[in-house]
Tab-separated table of C-alpha atoms in Angstrom:
chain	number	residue	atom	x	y	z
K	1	UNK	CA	0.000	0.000	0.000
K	2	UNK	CA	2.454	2.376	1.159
K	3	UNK	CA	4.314	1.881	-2.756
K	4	UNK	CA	0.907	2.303	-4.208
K	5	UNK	CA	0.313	5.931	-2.280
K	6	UNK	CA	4.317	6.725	-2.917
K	7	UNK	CA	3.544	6.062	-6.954
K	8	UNK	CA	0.262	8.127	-6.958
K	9	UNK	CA	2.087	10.793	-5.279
K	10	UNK	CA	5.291	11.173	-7.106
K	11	UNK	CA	3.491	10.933	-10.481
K	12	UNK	CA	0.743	13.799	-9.385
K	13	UNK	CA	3.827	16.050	-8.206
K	14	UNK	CA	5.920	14.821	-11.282
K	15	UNK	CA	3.484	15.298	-14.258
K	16	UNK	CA	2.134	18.687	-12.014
K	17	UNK	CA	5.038	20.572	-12.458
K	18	UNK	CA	6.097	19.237	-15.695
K	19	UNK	CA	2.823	19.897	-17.098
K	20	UNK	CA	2.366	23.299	-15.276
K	21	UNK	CA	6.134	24.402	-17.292
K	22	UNK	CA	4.820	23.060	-20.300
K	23	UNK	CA	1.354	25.853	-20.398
K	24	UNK	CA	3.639	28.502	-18.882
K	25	UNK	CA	5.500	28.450	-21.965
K	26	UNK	CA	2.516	28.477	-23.803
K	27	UNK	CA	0.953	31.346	-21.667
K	28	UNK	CA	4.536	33.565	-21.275
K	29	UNK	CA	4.459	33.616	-25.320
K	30	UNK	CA	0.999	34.259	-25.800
K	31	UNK	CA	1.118	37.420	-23.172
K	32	UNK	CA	3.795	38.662	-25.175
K	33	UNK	CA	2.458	38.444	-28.502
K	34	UNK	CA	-0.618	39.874	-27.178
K	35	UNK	CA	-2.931	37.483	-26.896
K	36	UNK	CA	-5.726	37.214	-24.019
K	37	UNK	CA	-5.182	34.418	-21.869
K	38	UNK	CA	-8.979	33.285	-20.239
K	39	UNK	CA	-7.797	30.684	-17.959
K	40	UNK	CA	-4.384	28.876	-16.550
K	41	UNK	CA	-5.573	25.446	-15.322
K	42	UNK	CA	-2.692	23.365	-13.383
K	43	UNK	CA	-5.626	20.275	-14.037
K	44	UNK	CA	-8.701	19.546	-15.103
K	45	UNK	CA	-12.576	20.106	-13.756
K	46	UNK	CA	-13.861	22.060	-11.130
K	47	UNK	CA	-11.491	24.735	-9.688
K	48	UNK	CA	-10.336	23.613	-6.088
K	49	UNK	CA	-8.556	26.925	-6.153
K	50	UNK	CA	-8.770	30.085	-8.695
K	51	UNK	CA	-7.270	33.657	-8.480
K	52	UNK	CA	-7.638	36.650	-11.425
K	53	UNK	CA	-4.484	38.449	-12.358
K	54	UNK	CA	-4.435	42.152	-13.429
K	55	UNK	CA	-4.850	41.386	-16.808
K	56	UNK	CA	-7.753	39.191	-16.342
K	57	UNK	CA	-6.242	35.285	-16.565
K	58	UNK	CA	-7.944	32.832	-13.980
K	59	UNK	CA	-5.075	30.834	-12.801
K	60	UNK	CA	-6.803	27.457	-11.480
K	61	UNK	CA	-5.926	24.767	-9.612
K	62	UNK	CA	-8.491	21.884	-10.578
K	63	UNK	CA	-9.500	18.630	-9.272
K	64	UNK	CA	-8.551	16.070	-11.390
K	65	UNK	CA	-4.048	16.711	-11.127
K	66	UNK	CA	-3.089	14.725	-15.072
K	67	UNK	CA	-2.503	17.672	-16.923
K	68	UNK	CA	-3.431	21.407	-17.659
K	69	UNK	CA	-4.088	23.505	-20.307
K	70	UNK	CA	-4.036	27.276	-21.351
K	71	UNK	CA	-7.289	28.555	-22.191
K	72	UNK	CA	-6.859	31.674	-24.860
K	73	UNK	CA	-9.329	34.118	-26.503
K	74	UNK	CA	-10.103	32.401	-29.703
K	75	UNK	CA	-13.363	33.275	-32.530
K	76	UNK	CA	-13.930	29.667	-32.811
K	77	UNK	CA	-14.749	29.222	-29.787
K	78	UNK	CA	-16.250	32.361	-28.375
K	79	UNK	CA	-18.082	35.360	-29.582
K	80	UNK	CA	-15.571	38.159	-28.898
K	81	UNK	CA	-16.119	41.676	-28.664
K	82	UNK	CA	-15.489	44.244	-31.413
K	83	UNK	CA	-12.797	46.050	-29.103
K	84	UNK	CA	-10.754	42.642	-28.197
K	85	UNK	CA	-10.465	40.913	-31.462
K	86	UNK	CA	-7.200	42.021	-31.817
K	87	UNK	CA	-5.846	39.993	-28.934
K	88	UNK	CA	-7.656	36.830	-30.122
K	89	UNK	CA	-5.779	33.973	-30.693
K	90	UNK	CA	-6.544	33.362	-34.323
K	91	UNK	CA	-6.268	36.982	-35.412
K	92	UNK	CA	-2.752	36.772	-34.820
K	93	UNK	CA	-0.493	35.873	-37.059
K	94	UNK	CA	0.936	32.673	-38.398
K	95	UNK	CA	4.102	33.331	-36.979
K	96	UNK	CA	3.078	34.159	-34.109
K	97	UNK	CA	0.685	31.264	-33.759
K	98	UNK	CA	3.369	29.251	-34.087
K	99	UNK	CA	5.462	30.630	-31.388
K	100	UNK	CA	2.579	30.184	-28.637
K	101	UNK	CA	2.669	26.370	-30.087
K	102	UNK	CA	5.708	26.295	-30.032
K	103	UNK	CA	6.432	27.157	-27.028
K	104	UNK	CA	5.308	24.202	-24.700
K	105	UNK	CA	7.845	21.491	-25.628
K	106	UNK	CA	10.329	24.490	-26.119
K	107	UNK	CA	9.681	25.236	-22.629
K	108	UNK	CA	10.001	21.320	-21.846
K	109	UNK	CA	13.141	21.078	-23.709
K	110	UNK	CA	14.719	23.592	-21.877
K	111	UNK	CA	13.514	22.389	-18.567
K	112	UNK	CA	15.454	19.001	-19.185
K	113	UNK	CA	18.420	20.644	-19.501
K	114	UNK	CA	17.879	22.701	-16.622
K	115	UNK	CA	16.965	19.503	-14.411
K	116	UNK	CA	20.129	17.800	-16.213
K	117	UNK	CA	22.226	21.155	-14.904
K	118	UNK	CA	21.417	20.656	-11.403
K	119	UNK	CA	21.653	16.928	-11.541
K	120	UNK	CA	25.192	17.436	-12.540
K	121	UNK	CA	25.773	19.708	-10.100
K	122	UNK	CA	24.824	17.547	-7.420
K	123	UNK	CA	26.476	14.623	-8.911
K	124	UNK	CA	24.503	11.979	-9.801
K	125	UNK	CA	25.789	7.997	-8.490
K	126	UNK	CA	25.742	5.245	-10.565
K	127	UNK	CA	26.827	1.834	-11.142
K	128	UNK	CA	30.275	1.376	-13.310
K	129	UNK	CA	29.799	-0.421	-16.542
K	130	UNK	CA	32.002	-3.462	-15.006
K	131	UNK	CA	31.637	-6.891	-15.811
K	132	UNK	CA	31.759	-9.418	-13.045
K	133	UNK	CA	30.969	-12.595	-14.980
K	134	UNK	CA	30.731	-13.677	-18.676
K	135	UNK	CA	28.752	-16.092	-20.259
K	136	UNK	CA	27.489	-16.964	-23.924
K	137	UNK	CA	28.380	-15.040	-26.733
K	138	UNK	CA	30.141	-12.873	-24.596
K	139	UNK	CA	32.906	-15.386	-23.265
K	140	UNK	CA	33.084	-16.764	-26.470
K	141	UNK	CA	34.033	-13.178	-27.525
K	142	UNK	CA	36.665	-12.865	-25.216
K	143	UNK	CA	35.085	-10.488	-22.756
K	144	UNK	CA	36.104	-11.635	-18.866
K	145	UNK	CA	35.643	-10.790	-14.907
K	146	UNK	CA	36.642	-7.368	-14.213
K	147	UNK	CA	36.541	-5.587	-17.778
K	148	UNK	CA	34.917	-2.403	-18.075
K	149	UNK	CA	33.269	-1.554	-20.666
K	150	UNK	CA	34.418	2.555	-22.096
K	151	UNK	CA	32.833	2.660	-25.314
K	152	UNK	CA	30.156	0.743	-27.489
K	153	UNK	CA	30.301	1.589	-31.572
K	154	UNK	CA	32.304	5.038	-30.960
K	155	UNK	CA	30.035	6.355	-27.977
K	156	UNK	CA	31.462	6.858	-24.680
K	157	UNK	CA	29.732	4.844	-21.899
K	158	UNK	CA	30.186	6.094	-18.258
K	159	UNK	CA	27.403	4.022	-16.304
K	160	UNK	CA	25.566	0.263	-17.161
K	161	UNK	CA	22.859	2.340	-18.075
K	162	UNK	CA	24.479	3.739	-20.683
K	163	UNK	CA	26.474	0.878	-22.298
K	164	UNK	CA	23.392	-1.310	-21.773
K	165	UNK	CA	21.085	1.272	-23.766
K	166	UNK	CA	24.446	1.244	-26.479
K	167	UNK	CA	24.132	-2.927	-26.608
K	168	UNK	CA	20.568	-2.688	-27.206
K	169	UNK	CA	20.219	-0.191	-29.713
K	170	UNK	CA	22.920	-2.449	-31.574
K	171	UNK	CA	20.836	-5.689	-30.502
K	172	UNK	CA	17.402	-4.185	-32.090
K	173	UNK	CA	19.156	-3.102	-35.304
K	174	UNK	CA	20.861	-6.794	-35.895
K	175	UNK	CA	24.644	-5.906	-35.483
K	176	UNK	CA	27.191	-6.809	-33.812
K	177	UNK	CA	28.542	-4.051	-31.733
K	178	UNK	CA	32.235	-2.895	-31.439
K	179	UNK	CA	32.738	-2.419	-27.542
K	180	UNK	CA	35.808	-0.718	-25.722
K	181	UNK	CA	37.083	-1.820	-22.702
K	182	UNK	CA	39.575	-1.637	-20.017
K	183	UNK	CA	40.306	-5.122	-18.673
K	184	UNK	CA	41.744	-6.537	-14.465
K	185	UNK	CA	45.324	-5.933	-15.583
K	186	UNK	CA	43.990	-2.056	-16.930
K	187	UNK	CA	45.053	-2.509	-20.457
K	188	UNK	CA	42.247	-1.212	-23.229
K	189	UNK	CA	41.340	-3.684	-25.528
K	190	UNK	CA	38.560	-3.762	-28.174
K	191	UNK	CA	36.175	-6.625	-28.662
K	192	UNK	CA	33.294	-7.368	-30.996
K	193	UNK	CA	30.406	-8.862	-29.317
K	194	UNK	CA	28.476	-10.559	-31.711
K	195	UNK	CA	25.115	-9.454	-31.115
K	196	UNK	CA	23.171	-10.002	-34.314
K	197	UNK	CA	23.518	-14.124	-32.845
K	198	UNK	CA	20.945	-13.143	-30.608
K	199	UNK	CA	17.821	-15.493	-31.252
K	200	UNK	CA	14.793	-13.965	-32.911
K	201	UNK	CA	12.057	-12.621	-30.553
K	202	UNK	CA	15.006	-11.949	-27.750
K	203	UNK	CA	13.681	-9.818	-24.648
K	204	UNK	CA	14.989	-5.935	-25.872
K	205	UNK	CA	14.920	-5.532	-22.196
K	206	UNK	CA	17.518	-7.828	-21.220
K	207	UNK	CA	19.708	-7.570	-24.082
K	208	UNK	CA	23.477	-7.794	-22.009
K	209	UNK	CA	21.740	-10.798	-19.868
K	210	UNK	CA	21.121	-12.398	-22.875
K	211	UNK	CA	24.598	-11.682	-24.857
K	212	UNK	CA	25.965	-12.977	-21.214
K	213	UNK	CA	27.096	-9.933	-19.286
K	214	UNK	CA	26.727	-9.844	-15.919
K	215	UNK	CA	27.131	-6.684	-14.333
K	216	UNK	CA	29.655	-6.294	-11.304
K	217	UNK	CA	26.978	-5.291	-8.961
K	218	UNK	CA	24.288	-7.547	-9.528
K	219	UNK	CA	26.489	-10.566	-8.367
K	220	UNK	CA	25.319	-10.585	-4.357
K	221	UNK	CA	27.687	-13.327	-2.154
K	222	UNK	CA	25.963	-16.602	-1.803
K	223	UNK	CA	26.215	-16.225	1.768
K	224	UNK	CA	23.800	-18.821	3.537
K	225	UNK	CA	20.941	-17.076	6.040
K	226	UNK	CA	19.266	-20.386	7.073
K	227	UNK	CA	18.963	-23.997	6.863
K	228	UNK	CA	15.933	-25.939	6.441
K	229	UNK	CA	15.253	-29.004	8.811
K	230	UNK	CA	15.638	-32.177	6.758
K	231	UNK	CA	16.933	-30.705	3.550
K	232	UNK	CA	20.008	-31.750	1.964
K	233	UNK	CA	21.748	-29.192	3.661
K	234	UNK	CA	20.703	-29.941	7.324
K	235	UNK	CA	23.265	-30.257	10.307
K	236	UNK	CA	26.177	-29.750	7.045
K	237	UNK	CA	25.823	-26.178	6.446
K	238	UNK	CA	25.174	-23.275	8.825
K	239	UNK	CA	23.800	-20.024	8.883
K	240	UNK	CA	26.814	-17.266	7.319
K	241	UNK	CA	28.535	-19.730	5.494
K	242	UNK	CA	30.052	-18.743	2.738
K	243	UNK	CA	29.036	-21.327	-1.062
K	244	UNK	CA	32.242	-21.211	-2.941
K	245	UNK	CA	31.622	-24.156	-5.076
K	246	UNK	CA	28.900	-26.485	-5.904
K	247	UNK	CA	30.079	-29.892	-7.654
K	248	UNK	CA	33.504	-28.404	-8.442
K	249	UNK	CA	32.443	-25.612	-10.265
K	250	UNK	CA	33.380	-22.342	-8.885
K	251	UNK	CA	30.374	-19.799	-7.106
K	252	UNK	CA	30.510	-16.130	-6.998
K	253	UNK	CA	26.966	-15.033	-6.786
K	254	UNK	CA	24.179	-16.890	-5.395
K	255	UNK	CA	22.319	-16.786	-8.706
K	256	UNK	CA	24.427	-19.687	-9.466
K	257	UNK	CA	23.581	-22.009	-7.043
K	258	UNK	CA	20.594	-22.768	-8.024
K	259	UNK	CA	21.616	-24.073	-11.610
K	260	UNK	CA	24.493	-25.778	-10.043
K	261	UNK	CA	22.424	-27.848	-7.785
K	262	UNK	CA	19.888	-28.336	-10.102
K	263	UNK	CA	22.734	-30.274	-12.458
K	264	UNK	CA	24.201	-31.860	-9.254
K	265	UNK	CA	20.619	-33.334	-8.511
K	266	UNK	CA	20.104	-34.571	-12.334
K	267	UNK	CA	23.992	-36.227	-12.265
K	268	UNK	CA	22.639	-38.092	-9.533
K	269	UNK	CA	24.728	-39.491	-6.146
K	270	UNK	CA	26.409	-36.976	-3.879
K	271	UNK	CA	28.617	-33.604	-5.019
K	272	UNK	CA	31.089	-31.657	-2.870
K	273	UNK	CA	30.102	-28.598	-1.690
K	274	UNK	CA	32.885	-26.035	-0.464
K	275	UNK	CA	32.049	-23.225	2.079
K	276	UNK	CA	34.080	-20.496	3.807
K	277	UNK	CA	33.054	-20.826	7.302
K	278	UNK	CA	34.919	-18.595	10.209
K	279	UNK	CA	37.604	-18.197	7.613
K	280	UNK	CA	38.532	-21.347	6.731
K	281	UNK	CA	37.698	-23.461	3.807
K	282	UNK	CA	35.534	-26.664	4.217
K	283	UNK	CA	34.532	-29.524	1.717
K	284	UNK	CA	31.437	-30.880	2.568
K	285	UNK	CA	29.303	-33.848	0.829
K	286	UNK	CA	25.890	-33.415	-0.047
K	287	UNK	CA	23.047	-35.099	-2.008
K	288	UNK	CA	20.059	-32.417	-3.221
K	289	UNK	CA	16.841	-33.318	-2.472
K	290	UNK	CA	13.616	-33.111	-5.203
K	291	UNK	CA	11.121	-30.741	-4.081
K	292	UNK	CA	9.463	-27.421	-5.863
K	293	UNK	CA	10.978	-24.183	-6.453
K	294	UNK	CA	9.678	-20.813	-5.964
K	295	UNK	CA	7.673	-21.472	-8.856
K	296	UNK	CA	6.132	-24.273	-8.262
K	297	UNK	CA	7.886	-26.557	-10.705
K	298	UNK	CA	9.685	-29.237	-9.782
K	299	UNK	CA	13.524	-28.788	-8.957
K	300	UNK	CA	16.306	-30.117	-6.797
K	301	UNK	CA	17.509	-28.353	-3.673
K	302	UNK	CA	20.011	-27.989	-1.009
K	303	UNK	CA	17.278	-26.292	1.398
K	304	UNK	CA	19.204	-23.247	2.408
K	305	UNK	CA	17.996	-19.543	2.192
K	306	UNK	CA	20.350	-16.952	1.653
K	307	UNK	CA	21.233	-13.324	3.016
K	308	UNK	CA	19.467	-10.956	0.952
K	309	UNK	CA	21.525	-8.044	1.294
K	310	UNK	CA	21.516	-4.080	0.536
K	311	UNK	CA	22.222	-2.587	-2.589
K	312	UNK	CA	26.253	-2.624	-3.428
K	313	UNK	CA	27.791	0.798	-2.817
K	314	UNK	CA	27.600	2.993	-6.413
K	315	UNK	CA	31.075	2.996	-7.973
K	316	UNK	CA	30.314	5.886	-9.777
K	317	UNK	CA	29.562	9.197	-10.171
K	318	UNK	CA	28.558	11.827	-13.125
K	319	UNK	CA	29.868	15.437	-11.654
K	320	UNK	CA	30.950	18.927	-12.590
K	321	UNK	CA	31.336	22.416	-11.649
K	322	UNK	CA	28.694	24.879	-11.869
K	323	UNK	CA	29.930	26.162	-15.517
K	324	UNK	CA	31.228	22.859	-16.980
K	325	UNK	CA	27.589	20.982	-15.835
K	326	UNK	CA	25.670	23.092	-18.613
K	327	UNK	CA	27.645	21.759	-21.851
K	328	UNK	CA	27.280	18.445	-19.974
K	329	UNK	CA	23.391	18.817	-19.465
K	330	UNK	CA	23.251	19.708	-23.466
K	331	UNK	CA	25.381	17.156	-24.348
K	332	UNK	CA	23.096	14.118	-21.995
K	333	UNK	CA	19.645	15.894	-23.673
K	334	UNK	CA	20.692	15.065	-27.135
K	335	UNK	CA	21.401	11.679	-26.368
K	336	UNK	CA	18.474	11.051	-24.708
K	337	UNK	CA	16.540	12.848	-27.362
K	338	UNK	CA	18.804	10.545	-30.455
K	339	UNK	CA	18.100	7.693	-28.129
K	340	UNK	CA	13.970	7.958	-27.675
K	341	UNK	CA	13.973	9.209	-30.934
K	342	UNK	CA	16.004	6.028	-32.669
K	343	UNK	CA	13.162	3.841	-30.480
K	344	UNK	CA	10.046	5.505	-31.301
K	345	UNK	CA	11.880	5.024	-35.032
K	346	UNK	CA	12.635	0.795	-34.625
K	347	UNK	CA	8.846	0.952	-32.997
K	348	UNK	CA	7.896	2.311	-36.636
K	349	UNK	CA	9.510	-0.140	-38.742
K	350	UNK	CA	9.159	-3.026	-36.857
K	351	UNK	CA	13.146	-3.338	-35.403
K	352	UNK	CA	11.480	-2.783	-31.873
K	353	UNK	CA	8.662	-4.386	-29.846
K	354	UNK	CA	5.658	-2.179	-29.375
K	355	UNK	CA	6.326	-3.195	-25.829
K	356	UNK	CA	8.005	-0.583	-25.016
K	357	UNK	CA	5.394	2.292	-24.667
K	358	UNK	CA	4.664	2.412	-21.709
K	359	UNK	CA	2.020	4.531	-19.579
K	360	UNK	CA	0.724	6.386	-16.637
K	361	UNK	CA	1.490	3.259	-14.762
K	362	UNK	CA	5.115	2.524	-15.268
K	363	UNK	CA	5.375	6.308	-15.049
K	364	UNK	CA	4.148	5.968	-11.527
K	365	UNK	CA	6.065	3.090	-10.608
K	366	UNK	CA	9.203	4.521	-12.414
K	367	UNK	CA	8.693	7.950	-10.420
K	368	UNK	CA	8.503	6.435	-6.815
K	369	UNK	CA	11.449	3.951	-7.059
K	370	UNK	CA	13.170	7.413	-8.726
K	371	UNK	CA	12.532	9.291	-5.728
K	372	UNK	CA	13.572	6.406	-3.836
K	373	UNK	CA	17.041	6.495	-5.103
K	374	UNK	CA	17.463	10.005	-4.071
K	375	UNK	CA	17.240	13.519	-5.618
K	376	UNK	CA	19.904	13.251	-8.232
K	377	UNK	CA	17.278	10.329	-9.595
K	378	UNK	CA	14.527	11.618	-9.315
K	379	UNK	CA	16.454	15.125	-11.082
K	380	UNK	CA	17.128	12.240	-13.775
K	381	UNK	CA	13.875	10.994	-14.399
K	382	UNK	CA	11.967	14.338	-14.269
K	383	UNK	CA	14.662	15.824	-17.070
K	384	UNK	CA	13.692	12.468	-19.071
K	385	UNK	CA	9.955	12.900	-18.927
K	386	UNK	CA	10.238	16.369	-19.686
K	387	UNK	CA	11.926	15.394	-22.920
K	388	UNK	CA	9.573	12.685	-23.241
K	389	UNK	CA	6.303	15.565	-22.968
K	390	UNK	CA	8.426	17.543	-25.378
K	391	UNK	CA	8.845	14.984	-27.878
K	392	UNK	CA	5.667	13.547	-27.512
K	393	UNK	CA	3.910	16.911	-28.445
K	394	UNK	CA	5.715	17.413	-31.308
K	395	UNK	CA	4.593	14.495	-32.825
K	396	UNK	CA	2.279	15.744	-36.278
K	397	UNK	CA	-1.406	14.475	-34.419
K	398	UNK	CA	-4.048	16.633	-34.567
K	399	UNK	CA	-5.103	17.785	-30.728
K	400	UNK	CA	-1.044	17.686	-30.041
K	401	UNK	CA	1.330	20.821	-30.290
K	402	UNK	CA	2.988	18.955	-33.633
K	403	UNK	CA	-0.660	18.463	-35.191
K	404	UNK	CA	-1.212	22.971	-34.913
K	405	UNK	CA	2.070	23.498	-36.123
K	406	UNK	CA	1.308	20.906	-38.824
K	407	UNK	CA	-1.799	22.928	-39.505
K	408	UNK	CA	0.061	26.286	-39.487
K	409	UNK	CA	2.827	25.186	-42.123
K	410	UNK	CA	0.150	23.837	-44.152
K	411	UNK	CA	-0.884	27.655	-44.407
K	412	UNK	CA	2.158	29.318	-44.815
K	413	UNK	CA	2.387	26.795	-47.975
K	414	UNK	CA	-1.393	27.416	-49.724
K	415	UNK	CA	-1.523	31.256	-48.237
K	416	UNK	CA	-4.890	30.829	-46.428
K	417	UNK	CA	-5.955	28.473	-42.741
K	418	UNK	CA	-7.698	24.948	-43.315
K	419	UNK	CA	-11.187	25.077	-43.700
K	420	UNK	CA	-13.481	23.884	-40.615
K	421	UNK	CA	-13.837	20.554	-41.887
K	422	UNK	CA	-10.320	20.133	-42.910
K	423	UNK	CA	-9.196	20.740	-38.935
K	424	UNK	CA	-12.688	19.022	-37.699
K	425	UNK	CA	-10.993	15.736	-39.674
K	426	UNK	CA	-7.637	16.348	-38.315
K	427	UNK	CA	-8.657	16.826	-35.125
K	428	UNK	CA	-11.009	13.319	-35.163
K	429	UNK	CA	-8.366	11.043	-36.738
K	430	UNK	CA	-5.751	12.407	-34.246
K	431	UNK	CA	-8.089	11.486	-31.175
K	432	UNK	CA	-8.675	8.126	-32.749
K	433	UNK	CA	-4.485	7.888	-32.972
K	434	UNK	CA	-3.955	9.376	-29.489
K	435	UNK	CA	-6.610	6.671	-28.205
K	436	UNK	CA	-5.250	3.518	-30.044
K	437	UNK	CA	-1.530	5.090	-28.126
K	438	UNK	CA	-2.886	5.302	-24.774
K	439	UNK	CA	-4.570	1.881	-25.106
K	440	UNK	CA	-1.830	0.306	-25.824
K	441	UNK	CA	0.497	2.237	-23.564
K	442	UNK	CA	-2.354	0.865	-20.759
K	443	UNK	CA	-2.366	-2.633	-22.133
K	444	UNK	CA	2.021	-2.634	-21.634
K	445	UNK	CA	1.190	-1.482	-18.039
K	446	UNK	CA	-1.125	-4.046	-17.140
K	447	UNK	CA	0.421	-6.863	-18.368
K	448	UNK	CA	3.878	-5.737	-16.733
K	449	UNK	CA	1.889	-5.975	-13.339
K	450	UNK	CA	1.118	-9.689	-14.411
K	451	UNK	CA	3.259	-12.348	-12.591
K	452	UNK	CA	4.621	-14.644	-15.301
């Protein structure tokens, strides 16, 4: 419960004040191409709140917190007086219409980079792109324990995050990728990991699982926490021992003990199982046991539970000074915008799984653990859905920022505005699109809340 309330939360405060930049850009270019503004809604509905400014905007909060809008003096909607037509909306002119469009995402844009600024400032922790065990492809390629990966196809990698986004991009588009790295004995070598060998259908979102990368910091000690009465395991091992090998093959995380025993138990007869215990190294004998896994299925077992332990201390961190931080924040916008751009591209023709649209939902989720994680996250992941609004609106659908503009180049082409019925079709087909996106983008969100 208290995750759902944290979600709800963070998204209401996160899409409030993204939302509420977005129409102030809107509004701050209208007022100074003269147009009226009627109403500034942080919402939509009833008012909860509402104040009048001296030039006569309402500035509303309202109940329902998704959204906002600007609401301007426009003849298409209203009858307006002789004396104010010339602060209408659509008397202005087609330049200037497009500026007030405009100026949403722009103000979105730049609100990224401003999050991305601070972010910097701060510094923002991370995990280092480090390899702690190689499997797959990616031991066949060479890769090894303690390489860290610099560069992927030419762009420099500072984080996982990064080189894992640079493996899958090269993963959807079928090629094998051309990685950088700096290996245990620090000497830079470069490797080709041969990605297009990936099988059709492969999960986009566990691309370097699947080219067998495992990251440094998701290996956790297979450190025992209890012992079940009557398992395999009973009066042999003991709570804090330490699995070093199962069978004769070597253990560094715990995620490999279950495999390990699993083979032991199909072999058949007893394996040795060695343990760090007090500090010193013991070789015990043990038989697994059939019984059922976590899933139900069955599977052989040792009967131990291990110690599920914190988080692994970052290893790195993205900072600069107060000057050098700007550039930086430029330079991390552009590569998330070349990034969600290339996606929303591989969605298009087919190189990427529609799965990956994702809604209110995941937003939610997403925002919570983000604020979790601290401020420089949650600084992260407001700058990215800021982008996100900003790209999103300039998409060429009617009822979106992209659709007017559309509209409004479309006249400075012919000479005159659409007709009625021109816009009136616009403006149904790009509901009908903006439906069929948020359906599915609901659909992804369910079904990621679905155990498998």
């Amino acid at each position: 419960m208290a995750d759902f309330l944290g979600s709800v939360w963070w998204m209401i405060v996160s899409l409030g004040l993204l939302v509420t930049f977005h129409e102030f850009g809107h509004y701050w270019v209208a007022r100074r191409c003269g147009v009226k503004v009627l109403r500034f809604s942080v919402g939509f509905g009833k008012p909860l709140w509402s104040r009048y400014n001296k030039d006569g905007t309402e500035f509303a909060i309202a109940a329902i917190p998704l959204g906002g809008y600007v609401k301007m003096l426009d003849e298409r909607e209203v009858e307006v007086p002789a004396g104010e037509r010339a602060v209408a909306f659509n008397n202005k002119t087609v330049w200037q219409r497009i500026a007030i469009v405009a100026a949403g995402p722009a103000a979105n844009l730049l609100l990224c980079i401003a999050l991305l600024w601070v972010m910097f400032v701060i510094g923002r922790q991370d995990y280092s792109a480090t390899l702690g065990r190689t499997t797959g492809i990616a031991a066949s390629a060479g890769f090894a324990s303690g390489d860290r990966v610099l560069e992927v196809d030419g762009r420099m990698v500072d984080t996982w995050a990064e080189a894992s986004m640079a493996l899958t991009t090269a993963a959807m588009d079928r090629q094998d990728a051309r990685v950088r790295v700096r290996d245990a004995l620090d000497n830079e070598r470069t490797r080709v990991l041969p990605l297009s060998q990936l099988p059709a259908g492969f999960d986009e979102r566990q691309v370097p699982a699947q080219a067998g990368l495992v990251w440094q910091f998701w290996l956790q000690p297979a450190r025992v926490d209890s012992v079940v009465t009557g398992s395999a395991a009973a009066n042999l091992l003991q709570s804090g021992d330490l699995i070093l090998a199962v069978d004769g093959q070597r253990v560094d995380s715990m995620d490999q003990v279950t495999p390990l025993v699993e083979a032991l138990g199909k072999r058949g007869g007893p394996g040795m199982v060695e343990v760090e215990r007090n500090g010193e190294r013991l070789a015990l004998e043990l038989t697994p046991k059939p019984g059922q896994g976590a899933d139900g299925k069955p599977q052989w077992l040792l009967g131990v539970g291990f110690q599920q332990g914190q988080a692994p201390a970052y290893d790195a961190r993205q900072q600069y000074g107060v000057l050098a931080a700007l550039p930086a924040a430029v330079r991390e916008t552009g590569k998330l915008a070349s990034d969600s751009l290339g996606m929303m591209r591989r969605m298009l023709t087919g190189h990427a799984s529609l799965k990956n649209v994702s809604g209110p939902i995941t937003i939610a989720r997403v925002a919570n653990a983000s604020a979790e994680r601290g401020v420089d996250w949650f600084l992260y992941f407001l700058a990215l859905l800021s982008l996100s609004l900003c790209i999103i609106n300039l998409l060429p659908i009617p009822v979106l920022d992209g659709g007017h503009l559309l509209y409004y180049l479309i006249e400075l082409v012919k000479g005159s505005p659409l007709s009625e019925r021109a816009m009136a079709t616009g403006q149904f087909i790009g509901l009908a699109l903006l439906a069929g996106l948020m359906g599915l983008a609901f659909y992804n969100d369910i079904l990621s809340l679905v155990p498998r």
